[in-house]
Tab-separated table of C-alpha atoms in Angstrom:
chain	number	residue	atom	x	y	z
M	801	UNK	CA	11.264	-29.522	-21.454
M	802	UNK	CA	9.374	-31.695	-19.416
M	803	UNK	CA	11.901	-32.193	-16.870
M	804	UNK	CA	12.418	-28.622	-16.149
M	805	UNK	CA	8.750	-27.885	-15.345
M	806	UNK	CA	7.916	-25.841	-12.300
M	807	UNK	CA	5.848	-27.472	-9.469
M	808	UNK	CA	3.116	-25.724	-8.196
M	809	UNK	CA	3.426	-23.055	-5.233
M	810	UNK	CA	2.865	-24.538	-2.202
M	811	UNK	CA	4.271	-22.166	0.846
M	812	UNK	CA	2.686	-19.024	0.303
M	813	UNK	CA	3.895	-15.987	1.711
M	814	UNK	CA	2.239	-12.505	2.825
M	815	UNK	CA	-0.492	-14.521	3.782
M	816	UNK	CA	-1.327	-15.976	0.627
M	817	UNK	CA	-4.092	-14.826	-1.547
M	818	UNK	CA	-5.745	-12.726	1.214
M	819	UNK	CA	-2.801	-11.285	2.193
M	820	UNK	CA	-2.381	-10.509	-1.485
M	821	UNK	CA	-5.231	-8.999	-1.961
M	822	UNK	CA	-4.901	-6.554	1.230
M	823	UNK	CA	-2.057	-6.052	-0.097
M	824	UNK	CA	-2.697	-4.259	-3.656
M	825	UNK	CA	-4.792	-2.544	-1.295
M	826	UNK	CA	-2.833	-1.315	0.998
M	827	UNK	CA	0.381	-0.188	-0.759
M	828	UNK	CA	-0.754	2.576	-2.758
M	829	UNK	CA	-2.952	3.562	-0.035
M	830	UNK	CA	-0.171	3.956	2.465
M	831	UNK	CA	1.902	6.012	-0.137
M	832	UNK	CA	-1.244	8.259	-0.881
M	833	UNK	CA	-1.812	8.729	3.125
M	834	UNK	CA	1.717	9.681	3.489
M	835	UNK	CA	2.398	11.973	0.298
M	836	UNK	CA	-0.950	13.892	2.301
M	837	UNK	CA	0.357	13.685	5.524
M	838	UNK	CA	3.520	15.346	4.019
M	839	UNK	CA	1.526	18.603	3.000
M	840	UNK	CA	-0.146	19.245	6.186
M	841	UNK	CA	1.117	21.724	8.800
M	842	UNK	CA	1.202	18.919	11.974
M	843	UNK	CA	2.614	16.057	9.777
M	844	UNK	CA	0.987	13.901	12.099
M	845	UNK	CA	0.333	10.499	11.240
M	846	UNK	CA	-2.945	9.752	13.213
M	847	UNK	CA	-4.563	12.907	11.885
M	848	UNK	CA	-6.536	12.156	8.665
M	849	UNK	CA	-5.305	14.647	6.081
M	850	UNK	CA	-8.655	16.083	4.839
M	851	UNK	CA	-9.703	16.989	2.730
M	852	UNK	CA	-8.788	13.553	0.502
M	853	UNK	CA	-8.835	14.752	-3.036
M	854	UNK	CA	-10.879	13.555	-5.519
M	855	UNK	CA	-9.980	10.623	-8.377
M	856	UNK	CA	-10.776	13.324	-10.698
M	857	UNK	CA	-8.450	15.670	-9.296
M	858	UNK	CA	-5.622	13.099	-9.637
M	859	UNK	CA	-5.629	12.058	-13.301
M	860	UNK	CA	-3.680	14.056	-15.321
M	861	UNK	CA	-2.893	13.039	-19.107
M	862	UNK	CA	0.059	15.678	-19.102
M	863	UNK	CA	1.525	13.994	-15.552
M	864	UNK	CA	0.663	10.025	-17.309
M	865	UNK	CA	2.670	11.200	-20.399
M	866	UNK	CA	5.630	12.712	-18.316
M	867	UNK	CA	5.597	9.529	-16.246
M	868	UNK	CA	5.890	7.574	-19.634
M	869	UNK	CA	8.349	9.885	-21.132
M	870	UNK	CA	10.685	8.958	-18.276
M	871	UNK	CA	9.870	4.962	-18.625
M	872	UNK	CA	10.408	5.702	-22.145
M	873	UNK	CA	13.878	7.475	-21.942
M	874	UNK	CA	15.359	4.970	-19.310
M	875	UNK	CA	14.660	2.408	-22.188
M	876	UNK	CA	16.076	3.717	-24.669
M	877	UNK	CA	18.905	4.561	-22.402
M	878	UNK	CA	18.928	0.473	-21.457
M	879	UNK	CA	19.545	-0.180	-24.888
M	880	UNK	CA	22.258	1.696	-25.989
M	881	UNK	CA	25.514	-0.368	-26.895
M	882	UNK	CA	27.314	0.931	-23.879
M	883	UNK	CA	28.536	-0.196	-20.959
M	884	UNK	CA	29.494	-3.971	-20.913
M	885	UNK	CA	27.180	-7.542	-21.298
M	886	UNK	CA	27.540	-9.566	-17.943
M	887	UNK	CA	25.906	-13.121	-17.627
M	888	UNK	CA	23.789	-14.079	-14.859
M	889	UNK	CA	23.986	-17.277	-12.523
M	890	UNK	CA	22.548	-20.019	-13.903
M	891	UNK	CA	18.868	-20.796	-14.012
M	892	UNK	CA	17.505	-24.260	-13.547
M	893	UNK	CA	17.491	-25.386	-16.654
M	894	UNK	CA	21.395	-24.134	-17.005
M	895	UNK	CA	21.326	-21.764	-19.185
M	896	UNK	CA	22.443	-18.193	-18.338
M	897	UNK	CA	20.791	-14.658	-19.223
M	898	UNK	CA	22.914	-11.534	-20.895
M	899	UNK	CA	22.142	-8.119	-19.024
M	900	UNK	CA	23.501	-4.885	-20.227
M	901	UNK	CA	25.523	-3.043	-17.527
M	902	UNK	CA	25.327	0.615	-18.427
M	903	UNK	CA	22.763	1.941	-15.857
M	904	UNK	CA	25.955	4.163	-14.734
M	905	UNK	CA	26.059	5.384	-18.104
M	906	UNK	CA	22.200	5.981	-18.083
M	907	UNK	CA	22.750	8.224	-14.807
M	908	UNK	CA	25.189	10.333	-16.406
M	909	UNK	CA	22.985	10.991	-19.788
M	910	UNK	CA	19.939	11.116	-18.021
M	911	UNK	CA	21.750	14.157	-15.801
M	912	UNK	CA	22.769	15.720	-19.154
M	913	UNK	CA	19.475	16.348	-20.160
M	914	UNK	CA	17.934	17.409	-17.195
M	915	UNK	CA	20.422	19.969	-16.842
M	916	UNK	CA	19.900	21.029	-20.799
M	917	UNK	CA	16.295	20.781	-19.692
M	918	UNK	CA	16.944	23.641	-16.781
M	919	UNK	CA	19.070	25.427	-18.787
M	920	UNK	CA	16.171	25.731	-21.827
M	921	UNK	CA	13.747	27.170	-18.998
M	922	UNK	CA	12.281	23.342	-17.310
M	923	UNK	CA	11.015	24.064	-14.350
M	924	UNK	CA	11.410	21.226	-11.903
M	925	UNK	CA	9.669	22.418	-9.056
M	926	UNK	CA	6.611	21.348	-11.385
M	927	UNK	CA	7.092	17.607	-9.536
M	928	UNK	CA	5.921	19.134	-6.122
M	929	UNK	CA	3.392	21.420	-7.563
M	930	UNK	CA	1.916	17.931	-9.102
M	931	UNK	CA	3.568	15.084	-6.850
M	932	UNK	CA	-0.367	13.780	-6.128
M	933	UNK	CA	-0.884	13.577	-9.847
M	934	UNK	CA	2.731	12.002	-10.686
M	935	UNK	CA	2.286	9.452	-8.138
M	936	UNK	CA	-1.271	8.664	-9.536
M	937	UNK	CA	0.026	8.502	-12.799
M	938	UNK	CA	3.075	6.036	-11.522
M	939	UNK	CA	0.466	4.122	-9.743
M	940	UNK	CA	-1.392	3.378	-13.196
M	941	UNK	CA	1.655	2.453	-14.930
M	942	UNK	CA	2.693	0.067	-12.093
M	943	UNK	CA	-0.996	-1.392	-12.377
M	944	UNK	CA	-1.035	-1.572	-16.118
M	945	UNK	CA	2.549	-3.447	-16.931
M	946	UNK	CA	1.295	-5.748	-13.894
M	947	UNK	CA	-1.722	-6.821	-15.948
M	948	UNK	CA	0.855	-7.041	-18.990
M	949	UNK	CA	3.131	-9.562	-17.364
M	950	UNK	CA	0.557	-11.778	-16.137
M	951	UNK	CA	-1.248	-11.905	-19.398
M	952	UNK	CA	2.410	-12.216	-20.592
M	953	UNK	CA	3.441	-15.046	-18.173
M	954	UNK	CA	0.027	-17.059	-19.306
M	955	UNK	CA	1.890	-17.547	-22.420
M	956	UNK	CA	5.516	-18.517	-21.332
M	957	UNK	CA	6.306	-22.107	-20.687
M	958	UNK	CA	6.673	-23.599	-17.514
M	959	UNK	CA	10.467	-23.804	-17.581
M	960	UNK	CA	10.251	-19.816	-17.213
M	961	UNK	CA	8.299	-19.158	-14.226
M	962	UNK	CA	9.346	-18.435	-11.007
M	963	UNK	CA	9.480	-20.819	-8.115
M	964	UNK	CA	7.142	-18.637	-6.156
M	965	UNK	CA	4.511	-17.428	-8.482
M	966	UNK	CA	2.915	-20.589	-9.448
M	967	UNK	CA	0.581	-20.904	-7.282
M	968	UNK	CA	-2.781	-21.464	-9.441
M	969	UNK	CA	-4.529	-18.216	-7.179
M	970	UNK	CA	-4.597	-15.597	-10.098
M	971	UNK	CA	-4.578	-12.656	-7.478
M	972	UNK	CA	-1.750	-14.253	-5.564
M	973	UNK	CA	0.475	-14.960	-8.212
M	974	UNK	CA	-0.443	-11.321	-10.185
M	975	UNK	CA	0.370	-9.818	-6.724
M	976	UNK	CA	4.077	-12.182	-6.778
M	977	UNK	CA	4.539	-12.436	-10.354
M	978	UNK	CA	4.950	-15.759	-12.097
M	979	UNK	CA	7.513	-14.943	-15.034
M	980	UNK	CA	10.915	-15.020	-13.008
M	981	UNK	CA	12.749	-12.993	-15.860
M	982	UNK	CA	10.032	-11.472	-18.187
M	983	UNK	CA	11.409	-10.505	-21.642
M	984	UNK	CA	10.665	-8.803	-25.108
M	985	UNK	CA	13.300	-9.921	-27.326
M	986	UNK	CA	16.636	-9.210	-24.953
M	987	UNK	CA	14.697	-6.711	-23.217
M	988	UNK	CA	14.867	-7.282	-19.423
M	989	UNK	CA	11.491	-6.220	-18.224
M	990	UNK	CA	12.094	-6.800	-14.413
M	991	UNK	CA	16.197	-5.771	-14.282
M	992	UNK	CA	15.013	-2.993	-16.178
M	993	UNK	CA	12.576	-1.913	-13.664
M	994	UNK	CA	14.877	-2.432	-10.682
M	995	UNK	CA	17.015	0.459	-10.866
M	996	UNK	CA	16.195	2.573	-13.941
M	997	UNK	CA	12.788	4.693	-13.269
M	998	UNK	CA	12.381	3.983	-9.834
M	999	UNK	CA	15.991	4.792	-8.759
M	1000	UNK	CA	16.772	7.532	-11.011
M	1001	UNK	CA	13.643	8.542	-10.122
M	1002	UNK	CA	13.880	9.175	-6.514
M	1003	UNK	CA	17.527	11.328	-7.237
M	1004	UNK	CA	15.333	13.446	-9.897
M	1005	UNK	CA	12.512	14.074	-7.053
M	1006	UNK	CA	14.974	15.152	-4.771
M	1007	UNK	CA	16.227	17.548	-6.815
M	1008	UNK	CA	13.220	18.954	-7.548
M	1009	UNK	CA	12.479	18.967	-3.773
M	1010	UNK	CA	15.852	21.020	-3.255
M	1011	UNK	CA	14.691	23.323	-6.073
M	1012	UNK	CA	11.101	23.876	-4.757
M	1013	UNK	CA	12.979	24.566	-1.630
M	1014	UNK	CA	15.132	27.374	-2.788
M	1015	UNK	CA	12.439	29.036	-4.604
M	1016	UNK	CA	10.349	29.408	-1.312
M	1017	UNK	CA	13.261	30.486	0.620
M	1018	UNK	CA	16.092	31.464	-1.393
M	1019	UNK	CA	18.418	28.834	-1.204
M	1020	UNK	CA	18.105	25.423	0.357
M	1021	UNK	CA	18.417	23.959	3.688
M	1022	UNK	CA	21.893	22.438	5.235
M	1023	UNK	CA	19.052	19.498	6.002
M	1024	UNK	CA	18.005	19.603	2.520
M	1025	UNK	CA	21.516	19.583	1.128
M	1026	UNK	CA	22.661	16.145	3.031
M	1027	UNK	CA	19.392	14.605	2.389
M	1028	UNK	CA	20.072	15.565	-1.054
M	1029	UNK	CA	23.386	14.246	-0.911
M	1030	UNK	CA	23.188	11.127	1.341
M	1031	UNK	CA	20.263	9.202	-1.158
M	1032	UNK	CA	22.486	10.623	-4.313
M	1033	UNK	CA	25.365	8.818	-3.046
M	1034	UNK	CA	23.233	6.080	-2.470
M	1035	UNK	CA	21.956	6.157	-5.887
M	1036	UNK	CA	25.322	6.027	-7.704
M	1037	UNK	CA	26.724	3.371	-5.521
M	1038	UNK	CA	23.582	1.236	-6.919
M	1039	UNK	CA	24.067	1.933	-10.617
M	1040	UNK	CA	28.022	2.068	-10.199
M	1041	UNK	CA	27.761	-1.671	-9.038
M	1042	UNK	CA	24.827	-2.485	-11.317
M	1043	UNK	CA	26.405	-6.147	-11.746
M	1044	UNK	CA	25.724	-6.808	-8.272
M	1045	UNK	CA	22.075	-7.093	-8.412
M	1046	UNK	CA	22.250	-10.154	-10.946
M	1047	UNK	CA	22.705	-12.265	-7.778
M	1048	UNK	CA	19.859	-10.612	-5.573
M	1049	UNK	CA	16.874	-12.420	-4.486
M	1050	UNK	CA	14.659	-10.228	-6.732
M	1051	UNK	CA	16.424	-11.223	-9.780
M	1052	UNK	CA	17.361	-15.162	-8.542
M	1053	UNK	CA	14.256	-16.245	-7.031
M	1054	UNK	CA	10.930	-13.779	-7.076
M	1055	UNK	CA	8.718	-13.988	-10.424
M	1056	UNK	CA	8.150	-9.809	-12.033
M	1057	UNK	CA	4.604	-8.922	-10.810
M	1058	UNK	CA	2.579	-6.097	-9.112
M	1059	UNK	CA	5.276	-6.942	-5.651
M	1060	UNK	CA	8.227	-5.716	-7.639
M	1061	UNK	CA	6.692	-3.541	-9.979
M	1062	UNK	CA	4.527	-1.325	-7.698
M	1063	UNK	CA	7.715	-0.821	-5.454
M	1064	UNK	CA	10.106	-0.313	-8.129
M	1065	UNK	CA	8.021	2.216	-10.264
M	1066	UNK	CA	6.166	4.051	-7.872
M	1067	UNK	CA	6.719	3.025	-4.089
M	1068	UNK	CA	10.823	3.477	-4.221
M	1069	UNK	CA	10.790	7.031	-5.859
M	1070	UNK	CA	7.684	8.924	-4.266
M	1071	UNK	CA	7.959	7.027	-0.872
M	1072	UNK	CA	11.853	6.998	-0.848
M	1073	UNK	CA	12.244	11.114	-1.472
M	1074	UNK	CA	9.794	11.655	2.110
M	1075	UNK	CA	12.264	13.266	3.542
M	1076	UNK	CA	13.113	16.156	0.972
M	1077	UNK	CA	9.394	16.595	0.986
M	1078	UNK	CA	8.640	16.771	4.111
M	1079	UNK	CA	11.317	19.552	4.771
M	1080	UNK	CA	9.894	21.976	1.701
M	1081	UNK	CA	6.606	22.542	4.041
M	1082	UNK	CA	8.628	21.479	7.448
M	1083	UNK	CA	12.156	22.982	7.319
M	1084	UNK	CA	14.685	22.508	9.777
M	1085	UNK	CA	17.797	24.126	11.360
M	1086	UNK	CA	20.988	22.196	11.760
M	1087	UNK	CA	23.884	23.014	14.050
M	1088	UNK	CA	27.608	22.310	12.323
M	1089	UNK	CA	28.386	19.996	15.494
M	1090	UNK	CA	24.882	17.846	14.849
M	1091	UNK	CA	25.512	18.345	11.000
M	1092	UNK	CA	29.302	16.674	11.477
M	1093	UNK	CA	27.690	13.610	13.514
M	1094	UNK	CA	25.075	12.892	11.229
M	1095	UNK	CA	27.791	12.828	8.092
M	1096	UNK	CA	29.651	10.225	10.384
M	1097	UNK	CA	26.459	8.576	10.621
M	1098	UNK	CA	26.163	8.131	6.984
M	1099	UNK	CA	29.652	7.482	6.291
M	1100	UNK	CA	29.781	4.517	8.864
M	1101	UNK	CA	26.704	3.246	7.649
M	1102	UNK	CA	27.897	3.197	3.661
M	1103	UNK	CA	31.166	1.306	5.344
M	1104	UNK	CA	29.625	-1.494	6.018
M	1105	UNK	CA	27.082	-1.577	3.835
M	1106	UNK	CA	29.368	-1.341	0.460
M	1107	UNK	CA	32.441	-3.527	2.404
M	1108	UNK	CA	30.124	-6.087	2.784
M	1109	UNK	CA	28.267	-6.153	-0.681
M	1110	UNK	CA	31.693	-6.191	-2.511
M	1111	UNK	CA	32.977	-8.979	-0.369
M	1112	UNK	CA	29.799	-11.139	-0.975
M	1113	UNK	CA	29.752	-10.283	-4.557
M	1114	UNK	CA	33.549	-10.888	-5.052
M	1115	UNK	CA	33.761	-14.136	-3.491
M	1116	UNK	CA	30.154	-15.030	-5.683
M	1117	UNK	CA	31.941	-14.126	-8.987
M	1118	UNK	CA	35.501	-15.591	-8.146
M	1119	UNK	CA	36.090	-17.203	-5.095
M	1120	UNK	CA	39.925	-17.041	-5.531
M	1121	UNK	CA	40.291	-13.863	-5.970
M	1122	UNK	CA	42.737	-12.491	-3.671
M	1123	UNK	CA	40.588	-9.785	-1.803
M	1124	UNK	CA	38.595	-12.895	-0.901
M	1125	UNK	CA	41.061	-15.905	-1.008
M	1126	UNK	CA	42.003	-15.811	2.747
M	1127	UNK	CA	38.468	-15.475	4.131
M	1128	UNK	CA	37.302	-18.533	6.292
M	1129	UNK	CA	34.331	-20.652	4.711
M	1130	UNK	CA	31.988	-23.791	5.085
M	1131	UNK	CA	31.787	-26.045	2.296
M	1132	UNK	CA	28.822	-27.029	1.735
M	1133	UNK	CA	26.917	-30.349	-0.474
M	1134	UNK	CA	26.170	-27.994	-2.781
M	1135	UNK	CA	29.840	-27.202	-4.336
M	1136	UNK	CA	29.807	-23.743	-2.857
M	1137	UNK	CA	30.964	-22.322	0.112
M	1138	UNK	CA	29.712	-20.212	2.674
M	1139	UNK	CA	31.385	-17.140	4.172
M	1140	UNK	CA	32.060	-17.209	8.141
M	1141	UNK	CA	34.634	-14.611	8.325
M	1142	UNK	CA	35.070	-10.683	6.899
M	1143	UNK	CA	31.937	-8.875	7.420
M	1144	UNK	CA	29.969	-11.937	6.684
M	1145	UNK	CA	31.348	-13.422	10.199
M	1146	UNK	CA	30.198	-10.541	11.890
M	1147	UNK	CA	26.951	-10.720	11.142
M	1148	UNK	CA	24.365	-12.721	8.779
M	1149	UNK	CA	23.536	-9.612	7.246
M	1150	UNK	CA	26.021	-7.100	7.484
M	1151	UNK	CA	24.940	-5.294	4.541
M	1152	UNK	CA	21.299	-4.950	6.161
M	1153	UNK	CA	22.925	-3.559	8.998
M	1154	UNK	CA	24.670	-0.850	7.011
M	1155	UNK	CA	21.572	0.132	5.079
M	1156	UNK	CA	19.463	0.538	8.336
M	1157	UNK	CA	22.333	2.865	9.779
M	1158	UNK	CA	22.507	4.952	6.289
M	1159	UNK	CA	18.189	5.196	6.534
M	1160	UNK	CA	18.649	6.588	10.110
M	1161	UNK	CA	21.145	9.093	8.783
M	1162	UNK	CA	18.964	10.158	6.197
M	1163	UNK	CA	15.804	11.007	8.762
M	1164	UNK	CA	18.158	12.580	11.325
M	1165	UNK	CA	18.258	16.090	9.125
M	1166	UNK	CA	14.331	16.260	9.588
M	1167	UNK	CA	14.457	16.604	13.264
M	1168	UNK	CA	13.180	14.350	16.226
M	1169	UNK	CA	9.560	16.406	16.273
M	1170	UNK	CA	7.656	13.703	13.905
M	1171	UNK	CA	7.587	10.081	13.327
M	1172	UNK	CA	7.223	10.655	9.513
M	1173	UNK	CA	10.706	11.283	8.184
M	1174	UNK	CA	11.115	8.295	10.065
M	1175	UNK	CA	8.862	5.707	8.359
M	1176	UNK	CA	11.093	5.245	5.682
M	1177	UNK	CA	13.517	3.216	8.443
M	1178	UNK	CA	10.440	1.578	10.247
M	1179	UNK	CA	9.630	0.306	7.420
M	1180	UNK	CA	12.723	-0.357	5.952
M	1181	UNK	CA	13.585	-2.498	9.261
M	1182	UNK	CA	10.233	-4.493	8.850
M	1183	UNK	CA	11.011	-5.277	5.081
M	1184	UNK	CA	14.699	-6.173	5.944
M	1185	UNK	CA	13.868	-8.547	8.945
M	1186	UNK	CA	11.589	-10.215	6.577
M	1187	UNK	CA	13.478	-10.610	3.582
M	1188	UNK	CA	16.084	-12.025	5.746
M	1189	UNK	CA	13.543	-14.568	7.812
M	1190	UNK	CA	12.328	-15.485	3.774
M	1191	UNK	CA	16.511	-16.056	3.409
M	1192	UNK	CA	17.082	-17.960	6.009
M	1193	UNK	CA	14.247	-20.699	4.775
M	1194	UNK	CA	15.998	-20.487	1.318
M	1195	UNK	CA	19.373	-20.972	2.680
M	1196	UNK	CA	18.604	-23.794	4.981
M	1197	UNK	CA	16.638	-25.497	2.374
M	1198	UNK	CA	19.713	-25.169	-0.257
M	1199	UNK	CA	22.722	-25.814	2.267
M	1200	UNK	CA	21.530	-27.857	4.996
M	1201	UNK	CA	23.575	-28.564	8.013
M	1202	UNK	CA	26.442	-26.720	6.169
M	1203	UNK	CA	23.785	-23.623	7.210
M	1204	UNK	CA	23.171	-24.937	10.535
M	1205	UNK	CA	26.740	-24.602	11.241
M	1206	UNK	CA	26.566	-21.281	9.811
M	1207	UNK	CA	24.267	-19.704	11.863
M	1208	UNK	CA	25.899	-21.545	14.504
M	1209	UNK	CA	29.067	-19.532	14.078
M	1210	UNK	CA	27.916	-16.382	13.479
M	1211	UNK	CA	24.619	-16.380	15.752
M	1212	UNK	CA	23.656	-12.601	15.489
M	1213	UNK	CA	21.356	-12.021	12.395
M	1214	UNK	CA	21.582	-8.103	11.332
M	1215	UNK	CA	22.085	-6.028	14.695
M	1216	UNK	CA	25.097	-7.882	16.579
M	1217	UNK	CA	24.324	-9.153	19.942
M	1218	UNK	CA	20.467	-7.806	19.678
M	1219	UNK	CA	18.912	-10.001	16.703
């Protein structure tokens, strides 16, 4: 046991504890500032949304229990014998985790019973009537199974925590989380989280966006509709290749704390749907022509962005496979071997560079009149630019000169001949 124990944290990121702090500050303050924004008539981000409501005016037992109800039926949704049981790379000590696959399967029941829902009378426009208070209520559930998995990771032994969550500052590591793969019984807490709530979350939102929509003006939008139908895609390409996340950084290197938790339970659904909220109070007009580009836009974007996640994750699973047999690597001290053709000789981060075209797509149907349809892409950008710096320092930790060589070969990082 001894031999697999986890040194202490010693590059700290976001700043370290401070930064931490600010942090679990800022976060649900900038989703609060921009769910107001949303609502007012100018949309303008430098114009304080006033009146701010009240704490008392947000809490909501019947919007907590509907927040739960929804953790609750993901889970039991997670745990159903369906789907198939897919190991995960190894973990230091060599051993490898089981995950469930059937978050496809989830997507499909969980549509069942919404539609049963809408059928019985379930009115879904409800969400935007209480969005404030369902964000709240997320908010409190993100806090609360943060506290739980620090209390949690207190008790695990060493051999289980993450790399980067060790640090010995209780805020910092609470803000990173210091389990790396947090567990009741085979119960996945963090892959769980990553694309249950939060992702089937956002779709639900943005149908109940479309449907508050077409009960304020008969029918909805053409802008509504491919907002609508862009992030759905989106959506079901995530849960279709569910496997593919058991080699992300979330699940290989970062420990399950209030980081992971507050994006994937309340910042990815009620931050991710701005843009069908913002055009129920700011609709929009869309010529066929501008309609046709912005499809191509999308369509482009999903290109690259799902050519180069299957390559990567093909040649991770079996590099002989034949889709992946002829591509052009760098061996590396390792064992493994390092793409430098396909998409992955194009760029570093091809897949970055189709998500970022996709997120531009999506803000397009709002119009060009206000920066806040667009945050969702400034931000994205800033979050992708740093994951990949944070990748880079991995990578040429791991690989060495065999990354040097790398990076030497294919110079351009995520835009091609810009960065």
């Amino acid at each position: 046991m001894e031999r697999h124990k986890v040194p202490r944290t010693k590059e700290l990121e976001f700043g370290g504890p401070l930064g931490a702090l600010l942090l679990l500050i800022l976060l649900p303050t900038t989703v609060f500032y921009l769910l107001l924004v949303c609502r007012t008539e100018q949309a303008s981000l430098l114009s304080l949304p006033l009146p701010l409501p009240t704490l008392h005016s947000l809490w909501n037992p019947q919007d907590l229990a509907l927040v739960l109800g929804w953790m609750g039926l993901q889970a039991v949704l997670y745990m159903l014998p369906t789907g198939k049981l897919m190991e995960g790379i190894p973990l230091r000590d060599k051993s490898r985790l089981q995950y469930r696959i059937n978050g496809f399967h989830a997507m499909w029941l969980t549509a069942l019973a919404v539609g049963a829902g809408l059928a019985a009378g379930l009115r879904l426009s409800y969400m935007y009537d209480h969005f404030l208070q369902l964000a709240f209520s997320a908010f409190l559930v993100a806090f609360g199974l943060s506290v739980l998995l620090y209390l949690k990771a207190l008790l695990a032994p060493e051999s289980k925590l993450a790399l980067g969550g060790n640090s010995g500052n209780p805020i910092y590591d609470f803000f990173m989380g210091r389990e790396l793969n947090p567990r009741i019984g085979t119960f996945d807490l963090k892959f769980f989280c990553e694309l249950r709530p939060g992702l089937l979350g956002w779709a639900l939102i943005n149908t109940a966006m479309l449907v508050k929509e077409t009960e304020l003006r008969g029918s909805p939008s053409l802008a509504m509709i491919l907002v609508n139908a862009f992030q759905l895609l989106y959506v079901v390409d995530a849960l279709w290749h569910e496997e593919a996340i058991l080699t992300t950084m979330d699940i290989v290197h970062d420990g399950f704390g209030f980081m992971l938790a507050f994006g994937d339970l309340a910042w990815v659904p009620f931050l991710y749907s701005l843009q069908a909220h913002f055009l129920v109070t700011h609709p929009q007009k869309l010529s066929l022509p501008i309609t046709a580009g912005i499809i191509i836009l999308n369509g482009l974007g999903y290109f690259i962005f799902r050519g180069a996640n299957s390559q990567k994750n093909t040649f991770r699973r079996n590099p002989a496979d034949p889709k992946v047999a002829g591509l052009q690597t760098i061996p590396t001290a390792t064992g493994r071997r390092l793409l430098v053709s396909g998409w992955w000789g194009f760029v570093r981060h091809p897949n970055y560079l189709g998500d970022l075209i996709m997120a531009l797509a999506w803000s397009l149907p709002c119009g060009l009149a206000h920066i806040l349809p667009y945050f969702y892409i400034l931000y994205f950008t800033g979050l992708l630019i740093h994951r990949e710096a944070r990748d880079e320092r991995q990578c040429l930790k791991k690989y060495g000169l065999a990354w040097q060589e790398y990076c030497r070969r294919v110079p351009y990082r995520i835009f091609p001949y810009l960065y």
